[in-house]
Each structure stands twice: as structure tokens, then as C-alpha cells.
Amino acid sequence: LATLFTKMLRIYRVFAYFGRTGKLWSDSVLIIIILIVTLGKITIVVAWAITDAFYLEDIETYNLDTTPPRYKVSQKCYSEHMGVWLAVVFSYSGVLLFVLLLLAFKTRKIRRENFKDTKKVNA
């Protein structure tokens, strides 16, 4: 998601400031943007692990209908406020997707011969 966000942001910057000098980003700036977006999600997950630690729960199942009878133990990972944390993680991704949607909407009518992403597939 971070690389897609950075690519759309770069396309927007290139064509929003087309013909102006000094407005293009270097590759190092784009890598920093990718790291910042990724760091946002990492920060959320680390805060989740620190404030609401996970615990393992054993789930035991018995199947007496088979010969020999089977006993199975599986483990699931839980936290007390798992729903809240999942909502935070998915809302962060949702905000990024919404910004991507806005950038895609703003750059939908790009018609440049040297921009390969706008060519028709069958042409």
C-alpha cells in the first residue's frame, strides 16, 4: 500500500506541476515517503502489542466418532480490545486508500505520449 501511495503521489506531483522546475522529487524522497507510511502501520502494531498484550488460548476438540478417538489442541491468539485495534489498523489503511482514490481521480485525464501507464492495453 505504501508503494502504491508513493507512486500515485509522484504521478500527481509530476503532472500537477508539469512544466515547472524544481517540483519533482528524487528517489530518496520517495523512499522516505514509503518508510513514513510503513512506519505509521508499524507504530500502530507496536502500540497494540505494548498496551494490549496478546495471549494464547488453547482450544481442545474431541472427536469420539472416529476410530481411534481423536483429540486435537489448537491455539488462537487474542487480546482484550482486539476489535478496537483492528479498527484502528484498518482505518489507517482506509484513509490511505481514500487519499489514493482522490489522487487517482485528480490524475484520471492524463494524456501524455511519454507516460506509459496511460496507453491503451490493446493499442
XYZ file of N, CA, C and O in Angstrom:
492
model
N 0.826 -1.188 0.000
C 0.000 0.000 0.000
C 0.874 1.256 0.000
O 0.530 2.246 -0.629
N 2.000 1.175 0.677
C 2.888 2.338 0.742
C 3.499 2.659 -0.619
O 3.611 3.830 -0.994
N 3.874 1.621 -1.366
C 4.476 1.878 -2.673
C 3.445 2.399 -3.664
O 3.754 3.273 -4.479
N 2.222 1.887 -3.590
C 1.160 2.384 -4.462
C 0.836 3.837 -4.141
O 0.641 4.665 -5.035
N 0.797 4.154 -2.850
C 0.550 5.528 -2.421
C 1.642 6.457 -2.945
O 1.368 7.538 -3.476
N 2.887 6.023 -2.834
C 4.008 6.848 -3.284
C 3.995 7.030 -4.794
O 4.269 8.120 -5.298
N 3.656 5.970 -5.526
C 3.598 6.084 -6.980
C 2.512 7.071 -7.412
O 2.743 7.917 -8.276
N 1.336 6.977 -6.809
C 0.258 7.896 -7.178
C 0.597 9.329 -6.774
O 0.280 10.281 -7.496
N 1.246 9.504 -5.647
C 1.645 10.837 -5.216
C 2.679 11.423 -6.165
O 2.622 12.610 -6.511
N 3.595 10.590 -6.630
C 4.605 11.066 -7.580
C 3.966 11.432 -8.927
O 4.297 12.458 -9.511
N 3.047 10.605 -9.409
C 2.356 10.912 -10.667
C 1.588 12.217 -10.539
O 1.608 13.058 -11.445
N 0.925 12.390 -9.409
C 0.184 13.634 -9.192
C 1.124 14.830 -9.191
O 0.831 15.857 -9.806
N 2.245 14.705 -8.497
C 3.202 15.817 -8.439
C 3.806 16.129 -9.799
O 4.005 17.280 -10.147
N 4.088 15.086 -10.584
C 4.688 15.301 -11.902
C 3.737 16.074 -12.805
O 4.122 17.045 -13.454
N 2.481 15.661 -12.826
C 1.558 16.268 -13.775
C 0.820 17.479 -13.214
O 0.291 18.280 -13.970
N 0.786 17.651 -11.914
C 0.195 18.864 -11.343
C 1.142 20.050 -11.541
O 0.695 21.182 -11.703
N 2.429 19.771 -11.511
C 3.421 20.829 -11.683
C 4.160 20.659 -13.002
O 5.350 20.930 -13.098
N 3.479 20.178 -14.042
C 4.101 19.925 -15.340
C 4.596 21.243 -15.941
O 3.878 22.216 -16.035
N 5.864 21.266 -16.348
C 6.461 22.449 -16.951
C 7.156 23.360 -15.965
O 7.897 24.253 -16.351
N 6.929 23.156 -14.678
C 7.608 23.962 -13.653
C 8.858 23.221 -13.192
O 8.876 22.009 -13.082
N 9.870 23.965 -12.898
C 11.120 23.331 -12.469
C 11.198 23.310 -10.947
O 10.601 24.123 -10.261
N 11.942 22.349 -10.440
C 12.170 22.260 -9.009
C 11.042 21.616 -8.228
O 11.072 21.598 -7.016
N 10.042 21.043 -8.877
C 8.915 20.459 -8.169
C 8.929 18.936 -8.157
O 8.075 18.319 -7.573
N 9.897 18.302 -8.853
C 9.950 16.849 -8.909
C 10.741 16.305 -7.728
O 11.686 16.918 -7.259
N 10.347 15.133 -7.269
C 11.003 14.504 -6.139
C 12.054 13.517 -6.614
O 11.873 12.815 -7.600
N 13.118 13.425 -5.850
C 14.145 12.437 -6.157
C 13.731 11.082 -5.590
O 12.754 10.965 -4.844
N 14.492 10.050 -5.946
C 14.180 8.711 -5.459
C 14.340 8.598 -3.951
O 13.606 7.857 -3.298
N 15.281 9.324 -3.384
C 15.465 9.256 -1.931
C 14.270 9.838 -1.190
O 13.882 9.333 -0.134
N 13.642 10.875 -1.730
C 12.435 11.435 -1.110
C 11.299 10.428 -1.183
O 10.535 10.259 -0.223
N 11.192 9.720 -2.302
C 10.142 8.714 -2.441
C 10.349 7.550 -1.476
O 9.390 7.034 -0.902
N 11.589 7.154 -1.264
C 11.875 6.088 -0.294
C 11.528 6.551 1.116
O 10.995 5.777 1.918
N 11.794 7.797 1.426
C 11.432 8.337 2.744
C 9.919 8.331 2.927
O 9.416 8.000 4.012
N 9.162 8.667 1.880
C 7.698 8.635 1.971
C 7.215 7.207 2.211
O 6.324 6.973 3.041
N 7.805 6.235 1.515
C 7.439 4.832 1.732
C 7.720 4.427 3.175
O 6.901 3.771 3.823
N 8.870 4.827 3.690
C 9.220 4.494 5.077
C 8.275 5.150 6.077
O 7.905 4.538 7.080
N 7.865 6.388 5.823
C 6.950 7.080 6.735
C 5.587 6.392 6.753
O 5.001 6.175 7.824
N 5.074 6.036 5.584
C 3.773 5.358 5.525
C 3.855 3.989 6.203
O 2.952 3.611 6.958
N 4.937 3.262 5.971
C 5.117 1.963 6.610
C 5.326 2.112 8.107
O 4.822 1.312 8.899
N 6.035 3.140 8.509
C 6.273 3.388 9.925
C 4.976 3.684 10.676
O 4.847 3.339 11.849
N 4.007 4.283 9.987
C 2.713 4.539 10.613
C 2.031 3.254 11.035
O 1.541 3.130 12.160
N 2.004 2.277 10.146
C 1.371 0.997 10.486
C 2.187 0.236 11.527
O 1.626 -0.395 12.422
N 3.506 0.298 11.429
C 4.352 -0.372 12.420
C 4.126 0.239 13.800
O 4.056 -0.474 14.800
N 3.979 1.551 13.863
C 3.726 2.226 15.138
C 2.414 1.763 15.753
O 2.336 1.528 16.972
N 1.383 1.620 14.937
C 0.094 1.155 15.445
C 0.208 -0.260 16.001
O -0.281 -0.561 17.098
N 0.890 -1.139 15.284
C 1.015 -2.529 15.724
C 1.868 -2.638 16.981
O 1.552 -3.409 17.894
N 2.936 -1.863 17.067
C 3.776 -1.894 18.270
C 3.013 -1.334 19.476
O 3.093 -1.888 20.582
N 2.258 -0.262 19.274
C 1.436 0.275 20.371
C 0.409 -0.749 20.818
O 0.129 -0.888 22.021
N -0.166 -1.479 19.874
C -1.116 -2.537 20.205
C -0.444 -3.622 21.039
O -0.983 -4.067 22.047
N 0.748 -4.039 20.640
C 1.450 -5.103 21.362
C 1.879 -4.670 22.758
O 1.903 -5.478 23.685
N 2.191 -3.382 22.927
C 2.642 -2.907 24.233
C 1.466 -2.667 25.180
O 1.490 -3.084 26.333
N 0.423 -2.010 24.689
C -0.675 -1.628 25.583
C -1.687 -2.738 25.812
O -2.316 -2.789 26.867
N -1.885 -3.608 24.845
C -2.895 -4.660 24.960
C -2.255 -5.969 24.487
O -2.470 -6.409 23.370
N -1.472 -6.562 25.381
C -0.656 -7.717 25.014
C -1.522 -8.899 24.582
O -2.635 -9.109 25.078
N -0.992 -9.667 23.663
C -1.677 -10.862 23.176
C -1.521 -11.998 24.172
O -0.553 -12.068 24.920
N -2.491 -12.893 24.175
C -2.383 -14.108 24.964
C -2.904 -15.270 24.130
O -3.738 -15.109 23.248
N -2.353 -16.427 24.406
C -2.741 -17.638 23.695
C -3.858 -18.344 24.447
O -3.853 -18.417 25.675
N -4.796 -18.872 23.686
C -5.873 -19.649 24.275
C -5.892 -21.010 23.588
O -5.915 -21.095 22.364
N -5.854 -22.057 24.400
C -5.902 -23.413 23.862
C -7.347 -23.811 23.609
O -8.215 -23.624 24.468
N -7.606 -24.364 22.439
C -8.933 -24.848 22.091
C -8.821 -26.353 21.907
O -8.123 -26.829 21.002
N -9.502 -27.082 22.759
C -9.437 -28.543 22.726
C -10.705 -29.077 22.067
O -11.808 -28.673 22.411
N -10.518 -29.978 21.137
C -11.667 -30.619 20.488
C -11.490 -32.130 20.559
O -10.388 -32.655 20.414
N -12.609 -32.785 20.805
C -12.624 -34.242 20.867
C -13.527 -34.751 19.755
O -14.606 -34.229 19.525
N -13.081 -35.768 19.066
C -13.898 -36.414 18.061
C -13.973 -37.893 18.426
O -13.077 -38.674 18.129
N -15.065 -38.269 19.086
C -15.220 -39.640 19.556
C -15.833 -40.550 18.497
O -15.932 -41.754 18.702
N -16.268 -39.972 17.370
C -16.906 -40.771 16.330
C -15.904 -41.557 15.488
O -16.282 -42.476 14.772
N -14.658 -41.180 15.519
C -13.656 -41.870 14.701
C -13.003 -42.978 15.505
O -13.052 -43.010 16.731
N -12.408 -43.905 14.774
C -11.677 -44.978 15.432
C -10.222 -44.859 15.032
O -9.909 -44.967 13.851
N -9.293 -44.652 15.863
C -9.419 -44.373 17.293
C -9.930 -42.951 17.531
O -9.837 -42.101 16.646
N -10.465 -42.663 18.726
C -10.945 -41.295 19.022
C -9.806 -40.285 18.906
O -8.670 -40.571 19.253
N -10.110 -39.105 18.366
C -9.078 -38.094 18.127
C -9.233 -36.935 19.105
O -10.340 -36.511 19.406
N -8.108 -36.474 19.524
C -8.021 -35.335 20.435
C -7.143 -34.295 19.754
O -6.023 -34.583 19.354
N -7.663 -33.078 19.605
C -6.926 -32.036 18.893
C -6.871 -30.778 19.753
O -7.873 -30.353 20.313
N -5.672 -30.203 19.827
C -5.478 -28.945 20.547
C -4.964 -27.913 19.546
O -3.975 -28.140 18.870
N -5.668 -26.808 19.449
C -5.197 -25.712 18.606
C -5.131 -24.455 19.457
O -5.797 -24.351 20.486
N -4.324 -23.538 19.033
C -4.146 -22.300 19.793
C -4.569 -21.116 18.945
O -4.319 -21.072 17.742
N -5.209 -20.171 19.606
C -5.582 -18.915 18.960
C -5.043 -17.765 19.788
O -4.969 -17.838 21.000
N -4.691 -16.708 19.091
C -4.119 -15.538 19.729
C -5.210 -14.472 19.886
O -5.927 -14.162 18.935
N -5.329 -13.929 21.078
C -6.350 -12.933 21.368
C -5.748 -11.758 22.123
O -4.666 -11.845 22.686
N -6.489 -10.657 22.153
C -6.202 -9.544 23.055
C -7.548 -9.019 23.551
O -8.589 -9.302 22.968
N -7.529 -8.256 24.624
C -8.789 -7.812 25.225
C -9.576 -6.880 24.315
O -10.784 -6.984 24.214
N -8.913 -5.965 23.675
C -9.577 -4.976 22.820
C -9.196 -5.189 21.358
O -8.840 -4.250 20.654
N -9.279 -6.424 20.918
C -8.835 -6.763 19.575
C -9.648 -6.035 18.502
O -9.104 -5.575 17.500
N -10.947 -5.899 18.713
C -11.794 -5.214 17.738
C -11.420 -3.757 17.547
O -11.417 -3.236 16.431
N -11.093 -3.099 18.646
C -10.708 -1.679 18.580
C -9.400 -1.526 17.815
O -9.272 -0.656 16.937
N -8.432 -2.379 18.130
C -7.136 -2.277 17.464
C -7.232 -2.625 15.984
O -6.581 -1.993 15.154
N -8.043 -3.624 15.650
C -8.231 -3.950 14.243
C -8.909 -2.792 13.509
O -8.584 -2.494 12.359
N -9.846 -2.120 14.178
C -10.491 -0.953 13.571
C -9.476 0.161 13.321
O -9.524 0.837 12.283
N -8.541 0.355 14.255
C -7.510 1.383 14.072
C -6.592 1.032 12.894
O -6.294 1.880 12.047
N -6.170 -0.233 12.828
C -5.283 -0.653 11.739
C -5.986 -0.515 10.397
O -5.425 0.034 9.434
N -7.232 -0.975 10.306
C -7.948 -0.915 9.039
C -8.376 0.501 8.685
O -8.475 0.848 7.509
N -8.631 1.346 9.670
C -8.972 2.732 9.349
C -7.744 3.480 8.825
O -7.871 4.342 7.948
N -6.551 3.162 9.321
C -5.327 3.753 8.772
C -5.173 3.370 7.299
O -4.915 4.224 6.454
N -5.384 2.090 7.008
C -5.321 1.648 5.611
C -6.444 2.271 4.794
O -6.250 2.607 3.624
N -7.614 2.424 5.399
C -8.737 3.039 4.696
C -8.482 4.494 4.352
O -8.851 4.955 3.260
N -7.853 5.217 5.255
C -7.514 6.618 4.973
C -6.510 6.690 3.826
O -6.638 7.535 2.930
N -5.522 5.808 3.839
C -4.551 5.779 2.734
C -5.241 5.449 1.407
O -4.948 6.065 0.377
N -6.162 4.495 1.435
C -6.888 4.155 0.208
C -7.768 5.300 -0.261
O -7.922 5.530 -1.461
N -8.348 6.048 0.677
C -9.174 7.200 0.291
C -8.317 8.285 -0.359
O -8.713 8.883 -1.365
N -7.136 8.537 0.193
C -6.227 9.517 -0.416
C -5.786 9.021 -1.786
O -5.692 9.809 -2.739
N -5.533 7.716 -1.919
C -5.203 7.144 -3.227
C -6.341 7.345 -4.219
O -6.110 7.669 -5.388
N -7.559 7.178 -3.759
C -8.719 7.391 -4.621
C -8.799 8.841 -5.089
O -9.062 9.110 -6.258
N -8.540 9.776 -4.186
C -8.551 11.190 -4.565
C -7.447 11.509 -5.574
O -7.678 12.237 -6.548
N -6.260 10.968 -5.351
C -5.167 11.200 -6.288
C -5.455 10.571 -7.650
O -5.149 11.157 -8.687
N -6.052 9.387 -7.643
C -6.406 8.748 -8.911
C -7.479 9.550 -9.639
O -7.457 9.673 -10.861
N -8.408 10.122 -8.888
C -9.455 10.936 -9.502
C -8.870 12.207 -10.116
O -9.282 12.630 -11.200
N -7.908 12.806 -9.432
C -7.296 14.032 -9.949
C -6.407 13.784 -11.159
O -6.213 14.685 -11.970
N -5.860 12.585 -11.276
C -4.948 12.297 -12.388
C -5.584 11.394 -13.437
O -4.893 10.800 -14.242
N -6.892 11.298 -13.482
C -7.546 10.356 -14.388
C -7.506 10.779 -15.839
O -7.659 9.963 -16.727
N -7.303 12.040 -16.143
C -7.346 12.511 -17.524
C -5.962 12.875 -18.063
O -5.840 13.757 -18.888
N -4.961 12.186 -17.611
C -3.603 12.435 -18.091
C -3.457 11.835 -19.477
O -3.716 10.656 -19.695
N -3.043 12.647 -20.417
C -2.813 12.182 -21.794
C -1.440 12.657 -22.238
O -1.281 13.716 -22.796
N -0.454 11.871 -21.967
C 0.911 12.184 -22.378
C 1.452 10.992 -23.144
O 1.280 9.844 -22.734
N 2.141 11.246 -24.241
C 2.678 10.156 -25.038
C 3.829 9.446 -24.341
O 4.046 8.265 -24.526
N 4.573 10.167 -23.537
C 5.731 9.560 -22.892
C 5.393 8.917 -21.550
O 6.258 8.392 -20.888
N 4.144 8.938 -21.154
C 3.717 8.326 -19.898
C 3.076 6.980 -20.217
O 1.969 6.904 -20.717
N 3.776 5.888 -19.947
C 3.379 4.565 -20.408
C 2.125 4.024 -19.719
O 1.455 3.165 -20.267
N 1.797 4.488 -18.525
C 0.640 3.958 -17.806
C -0.687 4.385 -18.410
O -1.728 3.838 -18.061
N -0.684 5.387 -19.298
C -1.944 5.857 -19.840
C -2.244 5.300 -21.224
O -3.263 5.623 -21.797
N -1.377 4.448 -21.758
C -1.616 3.872 -23.073
C -2.670 2.777 -22.987
O -2.806 2.107 -21.968
N -3.392 2.574 -24.075
C -4.387 1.515 -24.107
C -3.689 0.155 -24.123
O -2.597 -0.004 -24.641
N -4.356 -0.829 -23.575
C -3.768 -2.157 -23.489
C -3.708 -2.809 -24.863
O -2.716 -3.428 -25.226
N -4.746 -2.668 -25.665
C -4.796 -3.334 -26.962
C -4.212 -2.501 -28.097
O -4.252 -2.918 -29.242
N -3.697 -1.332 -27.816
C -3.209 -0.466 -28.877
C -1.848 -0.872 -29.373
O -1.074 -1.484 -28.764
